[in-house]
């Protein structure tokens, strides 16, 4: 008999074992595609760590002895925008060269709960030639105008928006979040 097209696919153990292996952007740290998060207390250095991580990905150089597969990175700096240039200057000074040109920045605010903003970010990233890479959103709180991060409903909306971005861009969405 004809089997109707179904939304859910029942897989065997063999199906699972023959699935392609996980591809890494940063070996053992970040997958090449999907959603990921850097989180910690306020003032713990999350943004600088993530900037350094983004620069390593953009340049395709090892990061803390972890192999990196190069990709373009777009860093959406929504917190500490005024001092962000100081972070970039500090990075340049510490490393003795400029941040790689494959690391780009968006400094305008946007709201993950606004479908228009999500679509516009996607279009901007694609237009810059950075699709398939990493989109950093620093911080989730600043990209979630009016959301209650303690409710599953609001967090579900935010995660859905991030998944839409990830699907549209065919890369990794990396959220920076306060613990």
XYZ file of N, CA and C in Angstrom:
537
model
N 0.836 -1.207 0.000
C 0.000 0.000 0.000
C 0.870 1.256 0.000
N 0.296 2.295 -0.537
C 0.978 3.582 -0.585
C 1.052 4.189 0.809
N 2.249 4.661 1.175
C 2.429 5.285 2.484
C 2.277 6.795 2.316
N 1.390 7.430 3.065
C 1.210 8.883 2.927
C 2.460 9.630 3.422
N 2.689 10.783 2.845
C 3.795 11.640 3.277
C 3.501 12.111 4.700
N 4.437 11.853 5.606
C 4.212 12.197 7.008
C 5.237 13.217 7.479
N 4.829 14.005 8.417
C 5.702 15.031 8.996
C 6.838 14.403 9.809
N 6.555 13.356 10.560
C 7.554 12.708 11.399
C 8.061 11.446 10.735
N 9.358 11.261 10.791
C 9.981 10.083 10.202
C 10.497 9.196 11.331
N 10.110 7.948 11.308
C 10.571 6.988 12.313
C 11.874 6.388 11.794
N 12.948 6.531 12.581
C 14.275 6.084 12.173
C 14.685 4.819 12.896
N 15.466 4.015 12.222
C 16.045 2.826 12.848
C 17.404 3.199 13.441
N 17.963 2.290 14.232
C 19.308 2.514 14.769
C 20.309 2.629 13.626
N 20.111 1.862 12.578
C 21.000 1.919 11.408
C 20.931 3.300 10.745
N 19.709 3.868 10.639
C 19.547 5.223 10.091
C 20.362 6.222 10.906
N 20.275 6.106 12.215
C 20.992 7.023 13.106
C 22.499 6.866 12.944
N 22.968 5.631 12.904
C 24.407 5.379 12.815
C 24.984 5.787 11.461
N 24.163 5.829 10.423
C 24.666 6.211 9.102
C 24.501 7.704 8.823
N 23.986 8.445 9.785
C 23.853 9.896 9.632
C 25.247 10.523 9.555
N 25.386 11.620 8.822
C 26.703 12.257 8.735
C 27.171 12.722 10.117
N 28.473 12.682 10.354
C 28.984 13.092 11.665
C 28.847 14.606 11.861
N 28.871 15.028 13.098
C 28.819 16.444 13.440
C 30.032 17.151 12.843
N 29.783 18.249 12.178
C 30.862 19.074 11.634
C 31.155 20.181 12.631
N 32.425 20.430 12.895
C 32.826 21.425 13.884
C 33.303 22.708 13.229
N 32.914 23.847 13.790
C 33.504 25.139 13.422
C 34.768 25.324 14.259
N 34.644 25.060 15.576
C 35.790 25.037 16.486
C 35.745 23.667 17.139
N 36.714 22.836 16.814
C 36.717 21.420 17.222
C 36.446 21.257 18.712
N 35.369 20.531 19.035
C 35.015 20.241 20.411
C 34.368 21.388 21.165
N 34.202 22.536 20.481
C 33.638 23.718 21.152
C 32.363 24.202 20.475
N 32.413 24.447 19.181
C 31.259 24.983 18.450
C 30.986 24.171 17.192
N 29.729 23.792 16.979
C 29.392 23.110 15.733
C 29.420 24.091 14.557
N 29.495 23.555 13.342
C 29.512 24.411 12.155
C 28.148 25.054 11.909
N 27.083 24.365 12.310
C 25.734 24.908 12.130
C 24.926 24.674 13.405
N 23.881 25.456 13.566
C 22.992 25.291 14.710
C 22.973 26.515 15.595
N 22.661 26.282 16.852
C 22.606 27.335 17.866
C 23.586 26.993 18.974
N 24.242 28.018 19.514
C 25.164 27.825 20.633
C 25.096 29.065 21.515
N 25.667 28.953 22.708
C 25.592 30.059 23.658
C 26.873 30.147 24.479
N 27.342 31.377 24.666
C 28.392 31.695 25.628
C 27.671 32.426 26.743
N 27.787 31.940 27.970
C 27.081 32.614 29.046
C 27.964 32.729 30.278
N 27.625 33.706 31.109
C 28.359 33.926 32.344
C 27.831 35.168 33.032
N 28.411 35.439 34.167
C 27.993 36.595 34.968
C 28.356 37.899 34.264
N 27.630 38.959 34.600
C 27.960 40.284 34.079
C 29.391 40.628 34.467
N 30.120 41.202 33.513
C 31.487 41.624 33.782
C 32.512 40.509 33.787
N 32.123 39.305 33.362
C 33.055 38.175 33.409
C 33.925 38.049 32.154
N 33.736 38.912 31.168
C 34.568 38.889 29.968
C 33.971 38.117 28.800
N 32.662 37.866 28.836
C 32.009 37.103 27.772
C 32.204 37.753 26.408
N 32.019 39.057 26.345
C 32.105 39.751 25.058
C 33.518 39.703 24.502
N 34.518 39.919 25.343
C 35.894 39.890 24.840
C 36.277 38.478 24.421
N 35.865 37.479 25.195
C 36.126 36.083 24.833
C 35.480 35.763 23.490
N 34.241 36.201 23.308
C 33.513 35.926 22.071
C 34.121 36.690 20.898
N 34.583 37.903 21.126
C 35.282 38.657 20.082
C 36.537 37.904 19.652
N 37.298 37.397 20.619
C 38.503 36.635 20.317
C 38.155 35.357 19.548
N 37.109 34.679 19.961
C 36.635 33.479 19.277
C 36.235 33.805 17.842
N 35.477 34.885 17.672
C 35.058 35.307 16.335
C 36.237 35.633 15.432
N 37.253 36.286 15.983
C 38.446 36.621 15.201
C 39.182 35.350 14.771
N 39.260 34.368 15.667
C 39.919 33.102 15.334
C 39.168 32.379 14.217
N 37.839 32.377 14.279
C 37.033 31.741 13.239
C 37.212 32.477 11.922
N 37.152 33.804 11.960
C 37.300 34.602 10.743
C 38.667 34.381 10.091
N 39.703 34.198 10.897
C 41.049 33.990 10.366
C 41.361 32.519 10.102
N 40.569 31.623 10.692
C 40.828 30.202 10.532
C 42.059 29.728 11.287
N 42.308 30.342 12.452
C 43.465 29.947 13.269
C 42.982 29.231 14.530
N 43.815 28.348 15.049
C 43.465 27.608 16.263
C 43.088 28.567 17.384
N 42.160 28.120 18.213
C 41.702 28.912 19.348
C 41.845 28.043 20.590
N 42.696 28.455 21.519
C 42.978 27.676 22.728
C 43.269 26.210 22.369
N 44.148 26.025 21.400
C 44.584 24.699 20.942
C 43.466 23.871 20.309
N 42.375 24.490 19.942
C 41.295 23.787 19.247
C 41.340 24.177 17.774
N 41.269 23.183 16.914
C 41.284 23.423 15.479
C 40.043 24.217 15.070
N 40.244 25.158 14.157
C 39.167 26.039 13.700
C 39.014 25.915 12.197
N 37.781 25.804 11.736
C 37.482 25.839 10.306
C 37.024 27.270 9.995
N 37.749 27.939 9.132
C 37.497 29.352 8.832
C 36.101 29.584 8.264
N 35.525 30.712 8.633
C 34.223 31.142 8.120
C 34.066 32.629 8.415
N 33.245 33.308 7.635
C 32.959 34.710 7.964
C 32.141 34.792 9.250
N 32.344 35.874 9.983
C 31.650 36.093 11.249
C 31.033 37.490 11.230
N 29.770 37.576 11.628
C 29.113 38.874 11.829
C 28.781 38.955 13.312
N 29.312 39.983 13.951
C 29.156 40.188 15.393
C 28.160 41.333 15.599
N 26.997 41.016 16.156
C 25.978 42.029 16.448
C 26.220 42.496 17.883
N 26.802 43.683 18.015
C 27.179 44.221 19.323
C 26.067 45.107 19.849
N 25.255 44.551 20.743
C 24.095 45.278 21.262
C 24.323 45.805 22.667
N 25.411 45.408 23.296
C 25.693 45.833 24.669
C 27.100 46.415 24.713
N 27.227 47.551 25.336
C 28.538 48.182 25.427
C 29.017 48.718 24.092
N 28.056 49.129 23.240
C 28.417 49.606 21.909
C 29.439 50.732 21.953
N 29.270 51.642 22.885
C 30.152 52.798 22.970
C 31.599 52.386 23.227
N 31.797 51.343 24.017
C 33.148 50.898 24.325
C 33.640 49.752 23.471
N 32.849 49.344 22.487
C 33.241 48.187 21.691
C 34.503 48.453 20.882
N 34.651 49.685 20.419
C 35.872 50.014 19.659
C 37.112 49.814 20.522
N 36.974 50.038 21.825
C 38.107 49.819 22.734
C 38.469 48.333 22.795
N 37.474 47.469 22.758
C 37.738 46.022 22.749
C 38.488 45.627 21.488
N 38.054 46.182 20.358
C 38.720 45.874 19.092
C 40.162 46.387 19.126
N 40.367 47.593 19.611
C 41.730 48.140 19.714
C 42.588 47.296 20.644
N 42.021 46.857 21.758
C 42.763 46.011 22.707
C 43.129 44.682 22.056
N 42.213 44.106 21.292
C 42.498 42.849 20.602
C 43.653 43.048 19.625
N 43.568 44.123 18.820
C 44.630 44.423 17.846
C 45.977 44.585 18.535
N 45.999 45.315 19.625
C 47.237 45.562 20.369
C 47.804 44.255 20.934
N 46.942 43.453 21.530
C 47.390 42.185 22.128
C 47.967 41.233 21.079
N 47.336 41.176 19.907
C 47.749 40.224 18.871
C 48.783 40.797 17.907
N 48.994 42.109 17.952
C 49.998 42.726 17.082
C 49.574 42.863 15.630
N 48.289 42.727 15.355
C 47.758 42.932 14.007
C 46.262 43.220 14.116
N 45.706 43.687 12.997
C 44.285 44.037 12.988
C 43.403 42.789 12.985
N 42.219 42.969 13.509
C 41.197 41.913 13.462
C 40.970 41.551 11.993
N 40.782 40.268 11.700
C 40.586 39.847 10.304
C 39.393 40.549 9.646
N 39.552 40.829 8.361
C 38.484 41.524 7.632
C 37.243 40.651 7.474
N 37.367 39.334 7.689
C 36.223 38.429 7.596
C 35.349 38.496 8.848
N 35.766 39.290 9.840
C 34.945 39.549 11.030
C 34.308 40.916 10.832
N 32.987 40.914 10.722
C 32.229 42.145 10.477
C 31.360 42.448 11.687
N 30.824 43.656 11.734
C 30.050 44.096 12.893
C 28.755 44.766 12.476
N 27.726 44.594 13.307
C 26.477 45.352 13.214
C 26.308 46.007 14.578
N 26.137 47.321 14.574
C 26.058 48.066 15.830
C 24.653 48.588 16.124
N 23.723 48.475 15.158
C 22.363 48.940 15.389
C 21.590 47.901 16.191
N 20.698 48.395 17.038
C 19.858 47.505 17.820
C 18.857 46.768 16.945
N 18.477 45.598 17.400
C 17.415 44.872 16.722
C 16.708 43.982 17.735
N 15.520 43.511 17.346
C 14.667 42.756 18.252
C 14.340 41.401 17.627
N 14.757 40.330 18.293
C 14.463 38.978 17.813
C 12.964 38.701 17.752
N 12.173 39.466 18.497
C 10.722 39.254 18.509
C 10.031 39.979 17.362
N 10.787 40.735 16.590
C 10.248 41.470 15.448
C 10.657 40.730 14.168
N 9.679 40.109 13.502
C 9.973 39.315 12.301
C 10.656 40.155 11.224
N 10.312 41.429 11.147
C 10.951 42.321 10.174
C 12.433 42.504 10.465
N 12.768 42.683 11.740
C 14.178 42.816 12.128
C 14.954 41.536 11.828
N 14.354 40.391 12.131
C 15.012 39.107 11.878
C 15.263 38.950 10.378
N 14.279 39.278 9.563
C 14.434 39.178 8.107
C 15.509 40.141 7.608
N 15.524 41.374 8.146
C 16.508 42.367 7.705
C 17.931 41.982 8.087
N 18.113 41.411 9.274
C 19.451 40.946 9.676
C 19.909 39.857 8.713
N 19.016 38.947 8.381
C 19.335 37.861 7.455
C 19.761 38.417 6.096
N 19.000 39.357 5.576
C 19.311 39.970 4.287
C 20.669 40.682 4.358
N 20.921 41.418 5.435
C 22.191 42.142 5.569
C 23.381 41.185 5.614
N 23.239 40.095 6.353
C 24.332 39.121 6.453
C 24.580 38.476 5.090
N 23.522 38.094 4.407
C 23.673 37.504 3.076
C 24.318 38.490 2.105
N 23.861 39.748 2.136
C 24.388 40.771 1.222
C 25.878 41.028 1.463
N 26.327 40.823 2.703
C 27.747 41.054 3.021
C 28.616 39.860 2.635
N 27.983 38.778 2.154
C 28.738 37.590 1.787
C 29.098 36.713 2.964
N 28.419 36.906 4.099
C 28.772 36.192 5.334
C 27.831 35.044 5.679
N 26.902 34.695 4.786
C 26.035 33.543 5.057
C 26.891 32.286 5.109
N 26.450 31.305 5.890
C 27.202 30.064 6.033
C 28.271 30.129 7.103
N 28.393 31.287 7.737
C 29.388 31.464 8.783
C 28.756 31.492 10.161
N 29.184 32.466 10.955
C 28.717 32.593 12.337
C 28.090 33.966 12.531
N 26.911 33.975 13.129
C 26.253 35.221 13.529
C 26.262 35.256 15.045
N 26.983 36.223 15.617
C 27.058 36.392 17.066
C 26.036 37.452 17.467
N 25.222 37.161 18.469
C 24.270 38.135 19.006
C 24.663 38.384 20.456
N 25.168 39.578 20.728
C 25.693 39.948 22.045
C 24.938 41.176 22.554
N 24.026 41.010 23.429
C 23.586 39.881 24.206
C 22.158 39.516 23.838
N 21.771 38.307 24.242
C 20.397 37.858 24.025
C 19.423 38.820 24.694
N 19.751 39.258 25.890
C 18.879 40.173 26.628
C 18.590 41.439 25.826
N 19.616 42.019 25.216
C 19.437 43.257 24.456
C 18.714 43.026 23.130
N 18.720 41.781 22.643
C 18.015 41.465 21.399
C 16.609 40.951 21.676
N 16.195 41.002 22.943
C 14.902 40.451 23.350
C 14.074 41.514 24.052
N 13.869 42.624 23.373
C 13.171 43.765 23.953
C 11.831 43.366 24.573
N 11.716 43.540 25.862
C 10.470 43.280 26.569
C 10.189 41.830 26.888
N 11.085 40.927 26.511
C 10.844 39.502 26.782
C 11.187 39.175 28.229
N 10.489 38.216 28.768
C 10.792 37.707 30.103
C 11.598 36.426 29.918
N 12.885 36.506 30.156
C 13.783 35.371 29.923
C 13.527 34.207 30.873
N 12.649 34.401 31.839
C 12.327 33.338 32.793
C 11.056 32.578 32.442
N 10.432 32.920 31.298
C 9.233 32.182 30.896
C 9.536 31.342 29.663
N 9.003 30.141 29.639
C 9.247 29.259 28.499
C 8.603 29.816 27.230
N 7.489 30.519 27.368
C 6.823 31.091 26.201
C 7.707 32.116 25.511
N 8.222 33.081 26.266
C 9.074 34.119 25.675
C 10.379 33.530 25.158
N 10.993 32.638 25.928
C 12.248 32.029 25.477
C 12.004 31.167 24.234
N 10.857 30.529 24.156
C 10.515 29.757 22.962
C 10.468 30.636 21.726
N 9.871 31.832 21.857
C 9.820 32.780 20.743
C 11.219 33.184 20.308
N 12.079 33.454 21.282
C 13.439 33.890 20.976
C 14.238 32.779 20.290
N 14.116 31.569 20.814
C 14.830 30.433 20.217
C 14.304 30.172 18.805
N 12.992 30.279 18.601
C 12.429 30.109 17.252
C 13.000 31.142 16.285
N 13.124 32.389 16.729
C 13.692 33.437 15.877
C 15.154 33.119 15.541
N 15.894 32.643 16.515
C 17.294 32.266 16.270
C 17.380 31.091 15.308
N 16.465 30.145 15.434
C 16.442 29.003 14.508
C 16.109 29.467 13.091
N 15.204 30.443 12.964
C 14.906 30.990 11.637
C 16.155 31.612 11.030
N 16.890 32.390 11.845
C 18.140 32.990 11.357
C 19.135 31.910 10.950
N 19.262 30.903 11.784
C 20.205 29.821 11.495
C 19.840 29.124 10.190
N 18.581 28.842 9.994
C 18.132 28.184 8.771
C 18.356 29.075 7.559
N 17.987 30.340 7.669
C 18.158 31.293 6.565
C 19.621 31.457 6.183
N 20.503 31.472 7.176
C 21.921 31.761 6.936
C 22.770 30.502 6.749
N 22.198 29.336 7.043
C 22.913 28.059 6.901
C 24.241 28.052 7.651
N 24.232 28.577 8.847
C 25.453 28.614 9.642
C 25.150 28.412 11.109
N 25.925 29.088 11.935
C 25.793 28.995 13.381
C 25.338 30.337 13.936
N 24.365 30.316 14.822
C 23.980 31.507 15.583
C 24.527 31.301 16.990
N 25.378 32.219 17.410
C 26.023 32.156 18.720
C 25.498 33.288 19.593
N 24.787 32.923 20.644
C 24.212 33.903 21.565
C 25.156 34.148 22.732
N 25.283 35.389 23.144
C 25.987 35.739 24.371
C 24.903 36.086 25.376
N 24.980 35.445 26.568
C 23.870 35.562 27.506
C 24.391 35.653 28.934
N 23.693 36.417 29.753
C 24.026 36.524 31.175
C 23.492 35.316 31.930
N 24.271 34.834 32.908
C 23.773 33.726 33.725
C 22.795 34.258 34.740
